[in-house]
PDB file of C-alpha atoms in Angstrom:
ATOM      1  CA  MET A 119     -16.734  -8.834  15.547  1.00  0.00           C
ATOM      2  CA  ASN A 120     -15.923 -12.273  14.438  1.00  0.00           C
ATOM      3  CA  LEU A 121     -12.805 -13.162  12.322  1.00  0.00           C
ATOM      4  CA  ALA A 122     -15.065 -13.655   8.963  1.00  0.00           C
ATOM      5  CA  ALA A 123     -16.749 -10.303   9.410  1.00  0.00           C
ATOM      6  CA  THR A 124     -13.175  -8.704  10.371  1.00  0.00           C
ATOM      7  CA  ILE A 125     -11.693 -10.074   7.079  1.00  0.00           C
ATOM      8  CA  LEU A 126     -14.975  -8.870   5.066  1.00  0.00           C
ATOM      9  CA  VAL A 127     -15.266  -5.469   6.401  1.00  0.00           C
ATOM     10  CA  ALA A 128     -11.354  -4.633   5.928  1.00  0.00           C
ATOM     11  CA  TYR A 129     -11.563  -6.081   2.256  1.00  0.00           C
ATOM     12  CA  LEU A 130     -14.665  -3.690   1.597  1.00  0.00           C
ATOM     13  CA  ILE A 131     -12.866  -0.730   3.351  1.00  0.00           C
ATOM     14  CA  GLY A 132      -9.708  -1.451   1.129  1.00  0.00           C
ATOM     15  CA  SER A 133     -11.749  -1.750  -1.937  1.00  0.00           C
ATOM     16  CA  ILE A 134     -12.494   2.020  -1.731  1.00  0.00           C
ATOM     17  CA  SER A 135     -10.418   3.322  -4.773  1.00  0.00           C
ATOM     18  CA  PHE A 136      -9.262   6.964  -3.875  1.00  0.00           C
ATOM     19  CA  ALA A 137      -7.582   7.384  -6.969  1.00  0.00           C
ATOM     20  CA  VAL A 138     -10.798   6.766  -8.923  1.00  0.00           C
ATOM     21  CA  LEU A 139     -13.132   8.715  -6.835  1.00  0.00           C
ATOM     22  CA  VAL A 140     -10.788  11.781  -6.207  1.00  0.00           C
ATOM     23  CA  SER A 141     -10.361  11.804 -10.078  1.00  0.00           C
ATOM     24  CA  ARG A 142     -13.770  12.071 -10.528  1.00  0.00           C
ATOM     25  CA  ALA A 143     -14.309  14.987  -7.992  1.00  0.00           C
ATOM     26  CA  PHE A 144     -11.591  16.590  -9.935  1.00  0.00           C
ATOM     27  CA  GLY A 145     -13.026  16.183 -13.323  1.00  0.00           C
ATOM     28  CA  LEU A 146     -10.109  13.962 -14.294  1.00  0.00           C
ATOM     29  CA  PRO A 147     -10.006  10.737 -16.563  1.00  0.00           C
ATOM     30  CA  ASP A 148     -10.126   7.307 -14.820  1.00  0.00           C
ATOM     31  CA  PRO A 149      -6.450   6.702 -13.745  1.00  0.00           C
ATOM     32  CA  ARG A 150      -7.104   3.247 -14.957  1.00  0.00           C
ATOM     33  CA  SER A 151      -7.496   4.645 -18.421  1.00  0.00           C
ATOM     34  CA  TYR A 152      -3.964   6.247 -18.928  1.00  0.00           C
ATOM     35  CA  GLY A 153      -0.427   6.227 -18.198  1.00  0.00           C
ATOM     36  CA  SER A 154       0.515   2.729 -16.312  1.00  0.00           C
ATOM     37  CA  GLY A 155      -3.022   2.073 -15.716  1.00  0.00           C
ATOM     38  CA  ASN A 156      -2.550   2.110 -12.034  1.00  0.00           C
ATOM     39  CA  PRO A 157      -5.110   3.698  -9.790  1.00  0.00           C
ATOM     40  CA  GLY A 158      -2.534   5.239  -7.354  1.00  0.00           C
ATOM     41  CA  ALA A 159      -1.254   8.519  -6.435  1.00  0.00           C
ATOM     42  CA  THR A 160       1.903   8.523  -8.618  1.00  0.00           C
ATOM     43  CA  ASN A 161       0.035   7.666 -11.889  1.00  0.00           C
ATOM     44  CA  VAL A 162      -2.395  10.573 -10.935  1.00  0.00           C
ATOM     45  CA  LEU A 163       0.395  13.111 -10.332  1.00  0.00           C
ATOM     46  CA  LEU A 164       2.408  11.992 -13.301  1.00  0.00           C
ATOM     47  CA  ARG A 165       0.013  12.032 -15.778  1.00  0.00           C
ATOM     48  CA  THR A 166      -2.148  14.993 -14.653  1.00  0.00           C
ATOM     49  CA  GLY A 167       0.239  17.232 -12.820  1.00  0.00           C
ATOM     50  CA  ARG A 168      -2.417  17.707 -10.412  1.00  0.00           C
ATOM     51  CA  LYS A 169      -0.688  17.625  -6.815  1.00  0.00           C
ATOM     52  CA  ALA A 170      -3.692  18.246  -4.844  1.00  0.00           C
ATOM     53  CA  ALA A 171      -5.501  15.311  -6.424  1.00  0.00           C
ATOM     54  CA  ALA A 172      -2.245  13.062  -5.969  1.00  0.00           C
ATOM     55  CA  ALA A 173      -2.111  14.096  -2.338  1.00  0.00           C
ATOM     56  CA  LEU A 174      -5.674  13.260  -1.580  1.00  0.00           C
ATOM     57  CA  THR A 175      -5.405   9.779  -3.284  1.00  0.00           C
ATOM     58  CA  LEU A 176      -2.051   9.179  -1.068  1.00  0.00           C
ATOM     59  CA  LEU A 177      -3.940  10.200   2.217  1.00  0.00           C
ATOM     60  CA  GLY A 178      -7.146   8.334   1.354  1.00  0.00           C
ATOM     61  CA  ASP A 179      -5.329   5.191   0.498  1.00  0.00           C
ATOM     62  CA  ALA A 180      -3.423   5.482   3.747  1.00  0.00           C
ATOM     63  CA  PHE A 181      -6.242   6.374   5.728  1.00  0.00           C
ATOM     64  CA  LYS A 182      -8.180   3.344   4.790  1.00  0.00           C
ATOM     65  CA  GLY A 183      -5.414   1.047   5.718  1.00  0.00           C
ATOM     66  CA  TRP A 184      -5.000   2.663   9.070  1.00  0.00           C
ATOM     67  CA  PHE A 185      -8.574   2.715   9.596  1.00  0.00           C
ATOM     68  CA  ALA A 186      -9.249  -1.097   8.989  1.00  0.00           C
ATOM     69  CA  VAL A 187      -6.725  -1.951  11.284  1.00  0.00           C
ATOM     70  CA  ALA A 188      -7.515   0.401  13.913  1.00  0.00           C
ATOM     71  CA  LEU A 189     -10.984  -0.466  13.815  1.00  0.00           C
ATOM     72  CA  THR A 190     -10.160  -4.102  14.310  1.00  0.00           C
ATOM     73  CA  GLN A 191      -7.733  -3.209  17.395  1.00  0.00           C
ATOM     74  CA  GLN A 192     -10.687  -1.170  18.798  1.00  0.00           C
ATOM     75  CA  HIS A 193     -13.316  -4.059  18.872  1.00  0.00           C
ATOM     76  CA  VAL A 194     -11.186  -7.212  18.981  1.00  0.00           C
ATOM     77  CA  VAL A 195      -7.957  -5.847  20.626  1.00  0.00           C
ATOM     78  CA  ALA A 196      -7.552  -9.183  22.426  1.00  0.00           C
ATOM     79  CA  ASP A 197      -7.085 -11.226  19.220  1.00  0.00           C
ATOM     80  CA  PRO A 198      -3.802 -10.789  17.120  1.00  0.00           C
ATOM     81  CA  VAL A 199      -5.052 -13.078  14.449  1.00  0.00           C
ATOM     82  CA  ALA A 200      -7.995 -10.619  13.629  1.00  0.00           C
ATOM     83  CA  VAL A 201      -5.406  -7.767  13.584  1.00  0.00           C
ATOM     84  CA  ALA A 202      -3.194  -9.584  11.076  1.00  0.00           C
ATOM     85  CA  ALA A 203      -6.203 -10.655   9.034  1.00  0.00           C
ATOM     86  CA  ALA A 204      -7.606  -7.072   8.838  1.00  0.00           C
ATOM     87  CA  ALA A 205      -4.182  -5.804   7.766  1.00  0.00           C
ATOM     88  CA  VAL A 206      -3.790  -8.437   4.964  1.00  0.00           C
ATOM     89  CA  ALA A 207      -7.543  -7.839   3.907  1.00  0.00           C
ATOM     90  CA  VAL A 208      -7.239  -4.239   3.502  1.00  0.00           C
ATOM     91  CA  VAL A 209      -4.431  -4.438   1.310  1.00  0.00           C
ATOM     92  CA  VAL A 210      -5.974  -7.193  -0.691  1.00  0.00           C
ATOM     93  CA  GLY A 211      -8.896  -4.918  -0.944  1.00  0.00           C
ATOM     94  CA  HIS A 212      -6.922  -2.156  -2.675  1.00  0.00           C
ATOM     95  CA  LEU A 213      -5.145  -4.489  -4.962  1.00  0.00           C
ATOM     96  CA  TRP A 214      -8.416  -6.154  -6.158  1.00  0.00           C
ATOM     97  CA  PRO A 215     -11.147  -3.685  -5.065  1.00  0.00           C
ATOM     98  CA  LEU A 216     -15.014  -5.078  -5.511  1.00  0.00           C
ATOM     99  CA  TYR A 217     -16.343  -1.915  -6.524  1.00  0.00           C
ATOM    100  CA  PHE A 218     -13.958  -1.108  -9.432  1.00  0.00           C
ATOM    101  CA  ARG A 219     -13.675  -4.504 -11.416  1.00  0.00           C
ATOM    102  CA  PHE A 220     -11.037  -5.785  -9.256  1.00  0.00           C
ATOM    103  CA  GLU A 221      -8.571  -3.406 -10.958  1.00  0.00           C
ATOM    104  CA  GLY A 222      -6.776  -1.764  -8.000  1.00  0.00           C
ATOM    105  CA  GLY A 223      -3.396  -0.135  -7.230  1.00  0.00           C
ATOM    106  CA  LYS A 224      -0.143  -1.616  -6.118  1.00  0.00           C
ATOM    107  CA  GLY A 225      -0.886  -0.997  -2.149  1.00  0.00           C
ATOM    108  CA  VAL A 226       2.127   0.972  -1.173  1.00  0.00           C
ATOM    109  CA  SER A 227       0.065   3.881   0.073  1.00  0.00           C
ATOM    110  CA  ALA A 228      -2.588   1.441   1.998  1.00  0.00           C
ATOM    111  CA  ALA A 229       0.396  -0.651   3.248  1.00  0.00           C
ATOM    112  CA  VAL A 230       1.886   2.626   5.006  1.00  0.00           C
ATOM    113  CA  GLY A 231      -1.451   3.076   6.679  1.00  0.00           C
ATOM    114  CA  VAL A 232      -1.771  -0.503   7.963  1.00  0.00           C
ATOM    115  CA  LEU A 233       1.907  -0.093   9.276  1.00  0.00           C
ATOM    116  CA  LEU A 234       0.987   3.332  10.886  1.00  0.00           C
ATOM    117  CA  ALA A 235      -1.877   1.551  12.929  1.00  0.00           C
ATOM    118  CA  LEU A 236       0.235  -1.391  13.945  1.00  0.00           C
ATOM    119  CA  ASP A 237       3.093   0.965  14.910  1.00  0.00           C
ATOM    120  CA  PRO A 238       4.223   4.364  14.241  1.00  0.00           C
ATOM    121  CA  TRP A 239       7.866   3.408  14.450  1.00  0.00           C
ATOM    122  CA  LEU A 240       7.049   0.489  12.361  1.00  0.00           C
ATOM    123  CA  ALA A 241       5.818   2.904   9.562  1.00  0.00           C
ATOM    124  CA  ALA A 242       8.561   5.311  10.358  1.00  0.00           C
ATOM    125  CA  GLY A 243      10.979   2.374   9.246  1.00  0.00           C
ATOM    126  CA  ALA A 244       9.527   1.804   6.270  1.00  0.00           C
ATOM    127  CA  ILE A 245       9.001   5.361   5.022  1.00  0.00           C
ATOM    128  CA  ALA A 246      12.691   6.123   5.899  1.00  0.00           C
ATOM    129  CA  THR A 247      13.956   3.295   3.944  1.00  0.00           C
ATOM    130  CA  TRP A 248      11.795   4.477   0.761  1.00  0.00           C
ATOM    131  CA  VAL A 249      13.088   8.008   1.219  1.00  0.00           C
ATOM    132  CA  ILE A 250      16.868   6.885   1.368  1.00  0.00           C
ATOM    133  CA  ILE A 251      16.517   4.484  -1.549  1.00  0.00           C
ATOM    134  CA  ALA A 252      14.404   7.170  -3.454  1.00  0.00           C
ATOM    135  CA  PHE A 253      17.100   9.813  -2.579  1.00  0.00           C
ATOM    136  CA  PHE A 254      20.028   7.804  -3.766  1.00  0.00           C
ATOM    137  CA  PHE A 255      18.455   5.808  -6.856  1.00  0.00           C
ATOM    138  CA  ARG A 256      15.735   8.086  -7.816  1.00  0.00           C
ATOM    139  CA  ILE A 257      13.557   5.181  -8.746  1.00  0.00           C
ATOM    140  CA  SER A 258      10.184   5.145  -6.973  1.00  0.00           C
ATOM    141  CA  SER A 259       9.485   1.367  -7.564  1.00  0.00           C
ATOM    142  CA  LEU A 260      12.921   0.254  -6.477  1.00  0.00           C
ATOM    143  CA  ALA A 261      12.440   2.256  -3.101  1.00  0.00           C
ATOM    144  CA  ALA A 262       8.861   0.721  -2.544  1.00  0.00           C
ATOM    145  CA  LEU A 263      10.187  -2.748  -3.096  1.00  0.00           C
ATOM    146  CA  VAL A 264      13.246  -2.116  -0.659  1.00  0.00           C
ATOM    147  CA  ALA A 265      10.879  -0.847   2.017  1.00  0.00           C
ATOM    148  CA  ALA A 266       8.495  -3.568   1.395  1.00  0.00           C
ATOM    149  CA  ALA A 267      11.356  -6.284   1.921  1.00  0.00           C
ATOM    150  CA  PHE A 268      12.662  -4.468   5.028  1.00  0.00           C
ATOM    151  CA  ALA A 269       9.094  -3.940   6.630  1.00  0.00           C
ATOM    152  CA  PRO A 270       8.981  -7.800   8.062  1.00  0.00           C
ATOM    153  CA  PHE A 271      12.603  -7.276   9.315  1.00  0.00           C
ATOM    154  CA  PHE A 272      11.335  -4.134  11.118  1.00  0.00           C
ATOM    155  CA  SER A 273       8.027  -5.758  12.384  1.00  0.00           C
ATOM    156  CA  PHE A 274      10.195  -8.733  13.828  1.00  0.00           C
ATOM    157  CA  LEU A 275      12.858  -6.475  15.188  1.00  0.00           C
ATOM    158  CA  LEU A 276      10.033  -4.149  17.059  1.00  0.00           C
ATOM    159  CA  TYR A 277       7.824  -7.092  18.097  1.00  0.00           C
ATOM    160  CA  GLY A 278      10.348  -9.805  18.821  1.00  0.00           C
ATOM    161  CA  MET A 279       8.398 -13.527  18.809  1.00  0.00           C
ATOM    162  CA  ASN A 280       6.214 -12.536  21.733  1.00  0.00           C
ATOM    163  CA  ARG A 281       2.487 -14.151  21.288  1.00  0.00           C
ATOM    164  CA  PHE A 282       0.464 -11.005  20.912  1.00  0.00           C
ATOM    165  CA  ALA A 283       2.674  -9.479  18.210  1.00  0.00           C
ATOM    166  CA  LEU A 284       3.778 -12.675  16.293  1.00  0.00           C
ATOM    167  CA  GLU A 285       0.570 -12.718  13.997  1.00  0.00           C
ATOM    168  CA  PRO A 286       0.641  -9.056  12.968  1.00  0.00           C
ATOM    169  CA  ALA A 287       4.461  -9.606  12.146  1.00  0.00           C
ATOM    170  CA  LEU A 288       3.447 -12.307   9.896  1.00  0.00           C
ATOM    171  CA  GLY A 289       0.764 -10.162   8.212  1.00  0.00           C
ATOM    172  CA  VAL A 290       3.110  -7.578   7.409  1.00  0.00           C
ATOM    173  CA  THR A 291       5.305 -10.313   5.950  1.00  0.00           C
ATOM    174  CA  VAL A 292       2.294 -11.474   3.850  1.00  0.00           C
ATOM    175  CA  ILE A 293       1.610  -7.856   2.674  1.00  0.00           C
ATOM    176  CA  SER A 294       5.168  -7.444   1.649  1.00  0.00           C
ATOM    177  CA  LEU A 295       4.978 -10.293  -0.544  1.00  0.00           C
ATOM    178  CA  LEU A 296       1.998  -8.991  -2.006  1.00  0.00           C
ATOM    179  CA  LEU A 297       3.565  -5.829  -2.864  1.00  0.00           C
ATOM    180  CA  VAL A 298       6.646  -7.420  -4.358  1.00  0.00           C
ATOM    181  CA  TRP A 299       4.153  -9.493  -6.614  1.00  0.00           C
ATOM    182  CA  ARG A 300       2.161  -6.636  -7.588  1.00  0.00           C
ATOM    183  CA  HIS A 301       5.363  -4.896  -8.726  1.00  0.00           C
ATOM    184  CA  ARG A 302       6.720  -7.827 -10.865  1.00  0.00           C
ATOM    185  CA  THR A 303       6.462  -5.641 -14.040  1.00  0.00           C
ATOM    186  CA  ASN A 304       8.590  -2.943 -12.313  1.00  0.00           C
ATOM    187  CA  ILE A 305      10.990  -5.799 -11.435  1.00  0.00           C
ATOM    188  CA  ARG A 306      11.318  -6.677 -14.988  1.00  0.00           C
ATOM    189  CA  ASN A 307      11.979  -3.337 -15.926  1.00  0.00           C
ATOM    190  CA  LEU A 308      14.693  -2.901 -13.112  1.00  0.00           C
ATOM    191  CA  LEU A 309      16.510  -5.874 -14.425  1.00  0.00           C
ATOM    192  CA  ALA A 310      16.322  -4.615 -18.134  1.00  0.00           C
ATOM    193  CA  GLY A 311      17.333  -1.102 -16.821  1.00  0.00           C
ATOM    194  CA  THR A 312      14.193   0.379 -18.483  1.00  0.00           C
ATOM    195  CA  GLU A 313      12.477   1.485 -15.583  1.00  0.00           C
ATOM    196  CA  SER A 314      11.794   5.088 -15.191  1.00  0.00           C
ATOM    197  CA  ARG A 315      13.084   7.570 -12.517  1.00  0.00           C
ATOM    198  CA  ILE A 316      11.492  10.082 -10.222  1.00  0.00           C
ATOM    199  CA  VAL A 317      12.712  12.975 -12.171  1.00  0.00           C
ATOM    200  CA  GLY A 318      11.082  11.781 -15.326  1.00  0.00           C
ATOM    201  CA  ARG A 319       7.717  10.759 -16.651  1.00  0.00           C
ATOM    202  CA  GLY A 320       7.615   7.175 -16.674  1.00  0.00           C
ATOM    203  CA  LYS A 321       5.530   3.952 -15.974  1.00  0.00           C
ATOM    204  CA  ASP A 322       6.524   3.532 -12.418  1.00  0.00           C
ATOM    205  CA  THR A 323       3.811   4.080 -10.247  1.00  0.00           C
ATOM    206  CA  PRO A 324       3.641   2.160  -6.981  1.00  0.00           C
ATOM    207  CA  GLY A 325       0.769   3.777  -5.169  1.00  0.00           C
TER     208      GLY A 325
END
């Protein structure tokens, strides 16, 4: 599998919007039509209260991130550039899905799947960061932003600067920047003090 094909396949995998598909399966409205308009697990949960639908959305989005990277590792394991490209491409597919009018989520769940495929310890570090920030501040988007900011640090800490791991670490950095950019509305809300907390029903939907 060459690099172009790797990127295309990963992007197409990322374009599968589990929030939309699961909502259809459960007979729920399109998540892009209510709440924040974000097709992610948090929006599905907050606006419908259907925990099963939200859980399946979360697992599906994380799985596709893991699968795209794992597939690349299996077929082009000697090429760290391809692994990094697949990692970024699957998240880009989630953010701008080809099959759903390029109206995607915010990439957090897919990014967790990517990190899990790259290194379970890397995923554990990002998840732990999210949990700690969410526990103390009760703001999901803030937790996602802090976890995204720390993910590159964890990546370089784990991988160091060796040749095989540098490109995936740079891929994680690109993904983190994409997540921060995707949360720009949440950042404005945080600065204005209007961002909703996890305990309430708000617009904060990082899925």
